[in-house]
Coordinates of C-alpha atoms and ligand atoms in Angstrom, one line a residue:
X1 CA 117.2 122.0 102.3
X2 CA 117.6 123.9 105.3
X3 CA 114.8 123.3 108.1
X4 CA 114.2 126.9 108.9
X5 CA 113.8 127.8 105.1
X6 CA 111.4 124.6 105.0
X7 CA 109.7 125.5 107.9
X8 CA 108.0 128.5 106.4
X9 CA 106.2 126.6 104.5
X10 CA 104.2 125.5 107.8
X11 CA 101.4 128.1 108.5
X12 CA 100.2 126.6 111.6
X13 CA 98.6 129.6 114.4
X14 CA 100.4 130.1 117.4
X15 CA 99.9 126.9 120.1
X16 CA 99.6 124.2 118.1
X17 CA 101.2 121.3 120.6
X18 CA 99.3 118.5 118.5
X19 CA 101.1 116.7 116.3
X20 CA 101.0 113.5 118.3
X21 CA 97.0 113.5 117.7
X22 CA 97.9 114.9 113.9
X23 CA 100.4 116.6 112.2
X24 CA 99.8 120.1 110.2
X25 CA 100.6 119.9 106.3
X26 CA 103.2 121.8 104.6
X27 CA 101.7 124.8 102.1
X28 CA 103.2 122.5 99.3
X29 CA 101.2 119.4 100.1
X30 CA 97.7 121.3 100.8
X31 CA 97.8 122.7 97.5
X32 CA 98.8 119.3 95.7
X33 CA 95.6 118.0 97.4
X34 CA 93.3 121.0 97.1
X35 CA 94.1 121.1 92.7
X36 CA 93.7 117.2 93.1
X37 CA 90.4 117.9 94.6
X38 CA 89.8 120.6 92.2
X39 CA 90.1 118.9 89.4
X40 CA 88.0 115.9 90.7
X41 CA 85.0 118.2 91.5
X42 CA 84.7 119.3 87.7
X43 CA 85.5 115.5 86.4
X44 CA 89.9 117.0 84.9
X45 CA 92.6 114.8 85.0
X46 CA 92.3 110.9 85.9
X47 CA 92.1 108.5 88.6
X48 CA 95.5 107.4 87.2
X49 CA 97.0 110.3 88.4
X50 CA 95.9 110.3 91.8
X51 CA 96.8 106.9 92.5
X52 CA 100.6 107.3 91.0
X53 CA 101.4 109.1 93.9
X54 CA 101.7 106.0 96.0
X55 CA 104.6 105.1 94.7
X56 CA 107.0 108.0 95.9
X57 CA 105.2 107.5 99.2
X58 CA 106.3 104.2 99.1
X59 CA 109.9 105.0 98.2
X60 CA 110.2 108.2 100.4
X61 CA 108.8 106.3 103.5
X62 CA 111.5 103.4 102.6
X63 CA 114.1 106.2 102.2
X64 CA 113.1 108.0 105.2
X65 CA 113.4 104.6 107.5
X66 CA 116.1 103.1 105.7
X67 CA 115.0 99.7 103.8
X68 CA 114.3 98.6 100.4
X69 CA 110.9 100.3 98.9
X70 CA 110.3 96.4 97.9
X71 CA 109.7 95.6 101.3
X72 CA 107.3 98.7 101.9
X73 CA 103.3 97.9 101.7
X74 CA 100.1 100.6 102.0
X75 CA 97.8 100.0 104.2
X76 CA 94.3 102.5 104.9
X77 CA 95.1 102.2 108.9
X78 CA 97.5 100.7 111.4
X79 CA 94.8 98.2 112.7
X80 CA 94.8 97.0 109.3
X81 CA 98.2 96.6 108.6
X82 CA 98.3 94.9 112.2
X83 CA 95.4 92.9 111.3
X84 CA 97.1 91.6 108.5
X85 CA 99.7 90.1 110.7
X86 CA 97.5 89.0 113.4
X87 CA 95.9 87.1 110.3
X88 CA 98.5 85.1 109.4
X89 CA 100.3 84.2 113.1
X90 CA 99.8 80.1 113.6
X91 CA 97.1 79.5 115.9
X92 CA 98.2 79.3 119.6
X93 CA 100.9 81.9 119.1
X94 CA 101.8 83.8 122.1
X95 CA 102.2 88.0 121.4
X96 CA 103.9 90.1 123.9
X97 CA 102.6 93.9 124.3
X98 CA 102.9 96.5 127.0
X99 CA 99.7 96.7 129.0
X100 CA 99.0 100.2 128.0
X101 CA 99.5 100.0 124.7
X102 CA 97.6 102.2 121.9
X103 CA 94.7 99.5 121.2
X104 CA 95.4 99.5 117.1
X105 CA 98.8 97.3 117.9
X106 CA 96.8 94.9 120.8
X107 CA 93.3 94.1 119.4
X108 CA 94.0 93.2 116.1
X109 CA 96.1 90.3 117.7
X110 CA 93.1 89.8 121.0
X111 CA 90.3 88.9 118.0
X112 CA 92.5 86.0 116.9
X113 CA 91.8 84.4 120.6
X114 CA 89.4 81.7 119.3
X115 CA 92.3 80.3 117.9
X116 CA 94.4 80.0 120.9
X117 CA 96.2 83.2 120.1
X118 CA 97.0 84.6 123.5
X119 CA 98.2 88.2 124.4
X120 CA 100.4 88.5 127.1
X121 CA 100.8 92.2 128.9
X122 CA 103.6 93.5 131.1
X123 CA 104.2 96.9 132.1
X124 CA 106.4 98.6 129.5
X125 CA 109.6 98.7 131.7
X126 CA 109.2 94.8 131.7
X127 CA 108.8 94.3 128.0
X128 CA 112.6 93.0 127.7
X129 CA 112.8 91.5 130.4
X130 CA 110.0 89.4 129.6
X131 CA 110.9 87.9 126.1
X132 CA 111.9 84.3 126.7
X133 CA 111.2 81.1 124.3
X134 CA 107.5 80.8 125.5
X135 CA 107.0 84.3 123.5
X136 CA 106.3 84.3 119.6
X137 CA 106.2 87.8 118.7
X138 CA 106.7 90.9 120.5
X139 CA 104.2 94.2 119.4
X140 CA 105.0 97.5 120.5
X141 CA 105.1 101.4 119.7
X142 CA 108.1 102.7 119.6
X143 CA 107.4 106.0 121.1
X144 CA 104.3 105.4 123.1
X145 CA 101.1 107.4 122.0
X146 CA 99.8 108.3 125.8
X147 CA 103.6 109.2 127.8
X148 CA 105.9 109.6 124.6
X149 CA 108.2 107.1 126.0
X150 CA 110.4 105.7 123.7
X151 CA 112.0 102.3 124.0
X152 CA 114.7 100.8 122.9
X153 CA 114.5 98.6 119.5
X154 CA 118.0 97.3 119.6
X155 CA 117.4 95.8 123.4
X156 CA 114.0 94.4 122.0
X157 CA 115.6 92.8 118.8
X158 CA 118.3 91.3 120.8
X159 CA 115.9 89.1 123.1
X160 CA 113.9 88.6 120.6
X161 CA 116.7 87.3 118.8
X162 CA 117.5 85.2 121.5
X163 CA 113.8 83.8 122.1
X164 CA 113.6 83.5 118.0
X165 CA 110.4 85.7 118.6
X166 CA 109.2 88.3 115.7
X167 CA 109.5 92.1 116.5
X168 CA 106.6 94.1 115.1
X169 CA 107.3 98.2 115.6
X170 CA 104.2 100.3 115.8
X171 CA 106.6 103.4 115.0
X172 CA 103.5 105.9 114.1
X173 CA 104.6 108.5 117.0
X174 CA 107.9 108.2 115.7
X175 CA 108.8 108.1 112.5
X176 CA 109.4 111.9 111.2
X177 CA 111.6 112.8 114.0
X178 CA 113.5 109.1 115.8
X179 CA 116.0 108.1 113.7
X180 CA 116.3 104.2 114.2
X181 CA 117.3 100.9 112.4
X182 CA 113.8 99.7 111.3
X183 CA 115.9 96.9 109.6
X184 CA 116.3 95.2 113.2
X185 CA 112.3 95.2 113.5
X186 CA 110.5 92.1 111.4
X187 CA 107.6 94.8 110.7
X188 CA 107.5 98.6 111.2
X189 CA 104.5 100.2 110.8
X190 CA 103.7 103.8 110.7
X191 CA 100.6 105.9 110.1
X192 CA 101.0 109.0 108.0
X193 CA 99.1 111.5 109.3
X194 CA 101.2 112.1 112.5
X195 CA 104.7 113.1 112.7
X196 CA 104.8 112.6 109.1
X197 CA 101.7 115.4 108.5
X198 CA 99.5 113.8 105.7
X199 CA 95.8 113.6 105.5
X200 CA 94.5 110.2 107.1
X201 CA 93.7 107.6 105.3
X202 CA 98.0 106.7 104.3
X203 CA 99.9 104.0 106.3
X204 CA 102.9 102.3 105.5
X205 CA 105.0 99.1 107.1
X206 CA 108.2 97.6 106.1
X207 CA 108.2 93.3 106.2
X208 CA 111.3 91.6 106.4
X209 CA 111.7 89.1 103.6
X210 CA 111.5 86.3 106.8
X211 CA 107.6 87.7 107.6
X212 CA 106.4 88.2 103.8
X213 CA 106.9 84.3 103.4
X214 CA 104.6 83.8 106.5
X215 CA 102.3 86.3 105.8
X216 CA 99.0 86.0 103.7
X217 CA 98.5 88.9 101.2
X218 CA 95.3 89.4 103.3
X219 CA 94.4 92.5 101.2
X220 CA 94.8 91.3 97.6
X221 CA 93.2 93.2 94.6
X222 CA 93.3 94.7 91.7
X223 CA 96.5 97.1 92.7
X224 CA 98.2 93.7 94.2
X225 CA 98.7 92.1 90.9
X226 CA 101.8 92.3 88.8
X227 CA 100.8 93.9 86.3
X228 CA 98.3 96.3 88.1
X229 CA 96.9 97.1 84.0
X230 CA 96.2 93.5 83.6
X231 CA 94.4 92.9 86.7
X232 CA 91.0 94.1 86.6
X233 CA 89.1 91.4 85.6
X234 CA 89.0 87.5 85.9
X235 CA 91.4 84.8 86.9
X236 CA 94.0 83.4 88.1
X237 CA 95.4 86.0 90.3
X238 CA 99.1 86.4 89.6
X239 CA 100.1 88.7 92.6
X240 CA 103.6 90.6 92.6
X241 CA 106.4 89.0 94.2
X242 CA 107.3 92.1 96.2
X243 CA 105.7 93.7 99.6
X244 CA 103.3 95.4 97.1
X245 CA 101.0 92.3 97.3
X246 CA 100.3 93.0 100.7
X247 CA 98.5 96.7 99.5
X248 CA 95.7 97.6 100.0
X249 CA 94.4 99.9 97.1
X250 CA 95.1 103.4 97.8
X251 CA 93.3 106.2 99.7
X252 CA 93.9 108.2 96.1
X253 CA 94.1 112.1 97.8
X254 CA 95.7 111.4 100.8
X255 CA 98.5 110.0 98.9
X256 CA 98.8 112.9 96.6
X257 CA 99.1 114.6 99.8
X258 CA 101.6 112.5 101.5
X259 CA 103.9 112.7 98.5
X260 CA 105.3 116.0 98.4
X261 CA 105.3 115.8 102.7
X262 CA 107.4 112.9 102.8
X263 CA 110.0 114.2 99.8
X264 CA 110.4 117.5 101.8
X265 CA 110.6 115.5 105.1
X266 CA 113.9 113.6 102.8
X267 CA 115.2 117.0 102.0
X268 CA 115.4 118.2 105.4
X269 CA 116.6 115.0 107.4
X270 CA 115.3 113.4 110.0
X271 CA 118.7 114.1 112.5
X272 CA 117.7 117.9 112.3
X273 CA 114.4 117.4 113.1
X274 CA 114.7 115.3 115.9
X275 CA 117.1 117.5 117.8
X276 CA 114.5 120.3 117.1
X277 CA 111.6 118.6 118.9
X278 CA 113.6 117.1 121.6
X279 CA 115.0 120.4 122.3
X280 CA 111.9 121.9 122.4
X281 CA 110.2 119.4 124.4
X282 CA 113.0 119.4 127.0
X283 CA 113.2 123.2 127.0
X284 CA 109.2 123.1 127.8
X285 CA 110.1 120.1 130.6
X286 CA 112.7 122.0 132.2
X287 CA 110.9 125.5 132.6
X288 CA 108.4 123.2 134.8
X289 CA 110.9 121.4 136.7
X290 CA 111.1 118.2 134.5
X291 CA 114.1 115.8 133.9
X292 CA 115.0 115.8 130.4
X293 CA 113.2 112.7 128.4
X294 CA 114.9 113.4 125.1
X295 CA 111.6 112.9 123.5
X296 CA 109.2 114.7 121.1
X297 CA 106.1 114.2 123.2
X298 CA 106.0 115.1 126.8
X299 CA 102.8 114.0 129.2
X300 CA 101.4 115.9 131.9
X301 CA 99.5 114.8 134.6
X302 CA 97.9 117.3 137.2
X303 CA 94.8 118.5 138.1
X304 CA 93.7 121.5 136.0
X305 CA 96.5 121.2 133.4
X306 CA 94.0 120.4 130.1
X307 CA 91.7 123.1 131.4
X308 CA 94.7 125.9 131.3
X309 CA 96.4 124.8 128.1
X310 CA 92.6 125.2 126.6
X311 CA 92.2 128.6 128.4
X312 CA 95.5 130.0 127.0
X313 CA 94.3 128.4 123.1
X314 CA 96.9 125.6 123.1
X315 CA 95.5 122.8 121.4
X316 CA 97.5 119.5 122.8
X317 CA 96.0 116.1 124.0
X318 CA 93.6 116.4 127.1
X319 CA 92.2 113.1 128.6
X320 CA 90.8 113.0 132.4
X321 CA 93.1 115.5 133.5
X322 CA 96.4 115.4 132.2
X323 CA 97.5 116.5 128.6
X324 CA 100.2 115.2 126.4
X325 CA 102.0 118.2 124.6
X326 CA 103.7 117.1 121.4
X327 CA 106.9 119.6 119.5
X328 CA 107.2 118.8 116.1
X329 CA 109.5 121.1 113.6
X330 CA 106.8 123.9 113.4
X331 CA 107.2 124.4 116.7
X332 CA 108.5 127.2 118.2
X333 CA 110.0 129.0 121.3
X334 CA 107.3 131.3 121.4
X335 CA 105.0 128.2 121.9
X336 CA 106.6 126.6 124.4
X337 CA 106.4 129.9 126.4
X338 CA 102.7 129.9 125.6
X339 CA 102.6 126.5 127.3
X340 CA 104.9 127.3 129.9
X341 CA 102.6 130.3 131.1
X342 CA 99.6 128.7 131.0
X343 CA 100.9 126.2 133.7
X344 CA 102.8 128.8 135.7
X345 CA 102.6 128.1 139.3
X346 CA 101.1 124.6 138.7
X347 CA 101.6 122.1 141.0
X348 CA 103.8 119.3 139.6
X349 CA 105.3 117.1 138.7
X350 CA 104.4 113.6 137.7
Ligands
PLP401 C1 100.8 104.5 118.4 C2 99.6 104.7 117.5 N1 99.4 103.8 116.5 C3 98.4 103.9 115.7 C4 97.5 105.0 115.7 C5 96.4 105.1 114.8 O1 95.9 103.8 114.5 P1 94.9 103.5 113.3 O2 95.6 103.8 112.1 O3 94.5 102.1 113.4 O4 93.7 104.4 113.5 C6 97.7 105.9 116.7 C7 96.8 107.1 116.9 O5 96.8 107.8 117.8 C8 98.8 105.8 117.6 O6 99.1 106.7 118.6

C-alpha cells in the first residue's frame, strides 16, 4: 500500500508532534477495538477472540524487525520485559547503560544490586568506547526517548562481540520508522503504543536463542504452556519450547488494537516511513537553523519554547523548558510550519 493512501486513515487534528510520548491509531484499529469493546459491554463474542489477536502481533512485530515470530515474547510493559532479564543475569554481573537513559531499561537491572549486580553509566557518546571484558551486558535505547539520538547497533554489537558481552536494545522510540538488524541485538524490546500507535498495555522483545537458554520464563502461566487449552489447571507445567514461554498473558484489547496497526505498518514499509519522518524532522530543524540529525525526534532546549508550542496548540513533549517534537507518518508540512511559527524569532540553538 501506498503511504499517502494509508495515511488517510489517520484523523489526527492539526499539531499533533507527539508520537514519541504516544502514537495516534489508524481509523481501522480504533474501530477493531471500539466493536471489541462493544461487544464486551453487552457480554457478545468470547475472550477467545480477543486474545487471538496476539498472535499476528507477534508475527507482524517479528516481520516488521526482521527475526523469527518464535523468538518474539509479549510482555504488559518494557520494565517488565527488562525485568525479566534483569532476573535471570548471574549475580555480580556488570550492565553498561548511558547515564541518561529512559529509567524502564536502568532500574529493572539497579533492584538486582543486593546481588552484586552493578550498573555502570557513561555518557552516551562513550557507550562504545567503554565495552571491554569487565562489562557483561550492554542496555540501551536505540533512539533515545529525551534527545532522539540514535546510536549505532552494529558499533555496539561489534564490542560487545569483542568483550563477549550481551546487547539488550530498548528500541521503543524506534521501531515503526529505523530500519535496523535487530538480529545483531541478544534482546530488542519495543513498547507498542509509540511509533507503532497501539493502545498501551502491548510490548514485544525478540531473544536470541543464546539469551532464551539463560533466561527464566519469569512470567509463566496459563498462556505459557504448550498447549495453552490444556493448561488451566494443575501440574506439572509443561511450558513451550519457543519465546512464547517467556509471555505474559495478554492485555486482550490492546492487542486487538495492535493487530490491524502493525499489519498496515507491514503493508506500507518501514523504508517509506522513515524517510518521511526524517524529512520532516530535518525540514522543521533546518527552518530554525539546525544541522540535520536524520532523526524522527528532534529536542529543543530554550527558554520559552514549551510555553509557545502550547500557545500555538501543538501538543509535543515539554519538561523544564525545552520540548521534544516528534514526526511520525501523519505528520505533515502544514505542521511543521505550525511549529516553525510558533518559535519564530526564538533564540536558539542548543
Ligand atoms: C525508551 C523508552 N522505553 C520505554 C518506555 C516505556 O516504558 P514502560 O513500558 O516500562 O512504561 C518509554 C516511554 O517513554 C521510552 O521512551
Amino acid at each position: 500500500m501506498q503511504m499517502q493512501d494509508a495515511v488517510d486513515l489517520w484523523v489526527p487534528k492539526p499539531g499533533y508532534l507527539n508520537t514519541a510520548a504516544y502514537g495516534l491509531p489508524p481509523r481501522t484499529s480504533w474501530e477493531a477495538l471500539v466493536s471489541a469493546q462493544e461487544d464486551w459491554l453487552v457480554g457478545e463474542g468470547g475472550w477467545e477472540t480477543w486474545a487471538a489477536s496476539t498472535e499476528p502481533c507477534r508475527d507482524s512485530f517479528a516481520r516488521l524487525i526482521g527475526v523469527p515470530a518464535s523468538d518474539v515474547f509479549s510482555a504488559s510493559t518494557v520494565s517488565a520485559a527488562v525485568g525479566l532479564l534483569a532476573a535471570s543475569a548471574p549475580d555480580n554481573s556488570r550492565v553498561l547503560i548511558p547515564d541518561m537513559e529512559f529509567t524502564s531499561v536502568s532500574f529493572p537491572w539497579v533492584v538486582h544490586g543486593h546481588r552484586g549486580i552493578e550498573v555502570v553509566t557513561v555518557p552516551l557518546e562513550k557507550l562504545i568506547d567503554s565495552i571491554d571484558s569487565s562489562i557483561d551486558i550492554v542496555a540501551f535505547s536505540l533512539v533515545q526517548s529525551a534527545t532522539g539520538v540514535v546510536t549505532d547497533l552494529a558499533e555496539v554489537a561489534a564490542a560487545a562481540a569483542a568483550a563477549s558481552a550481551l546487547v539488550i536494545v530498548d528500541a521503543s522510540q524506534a521501531v515503526g520508522w529505523l530500519p535496523f538488524n535487530a538480529l545483531l541485538a541478544d534482546a530488542v524490546i519495543s513498547t507498542t503504543y509509540k511509533w507503532l500507535m497501539s493502545p498501551r498495555g502491548a510490548t514485544f522483545g525478540y531473544l536470541s536463542p543464546r539469551l532464551q537458554e539463560r533466561c527464566l520464563p519469569l512470567h509463566a502461566g496459563w498462556t505459557s504452556g504448550r498447549d495453552v487449552s490444556a493448561s488451566f489447571y494443575g501440574l506439572p507445567m509443561d511450558l513451550t519450547p519457543d519465546a512464547r514461554r517467556f509471555d505474559q498473558s495478554a492485555a486482550w484489547f490492546s492487542h486487538v488494537a495492535t493487530a490491524p496497526t502493525l499489519a498496515l505498518l507491514e503493508e506500507i514499509g518501514i523504508q517509506p516511513i522513515h524517510d518521511h519522518d526524517v524529512a520532516l524532522a530535518n525540514t522543521f530543524r533546518a527552518g530554525l537553523g539546525l544541522e540535520p540529525s536524520d532523526s524522527a525526534i528532534v529536542s529543543l532546549r530554550a527558554p520559552g519554547v514549551d510555553h509557545r508550542l502550547a500557545a500555538a496548540g501543538i501538543r509535543a513533549s515539554a519538561r523544564n523548558g525545552s520540548a521534544r517534537l516528534a514526526f511520525h507518518l501523519y505528520t505533515t508540512p502544514a505542521d511543521v510550519d505550525l511549529a516553525l511559527n510558533a518559535l519564530a524569532g526564538l533564540h536558539l540553538p542548543i
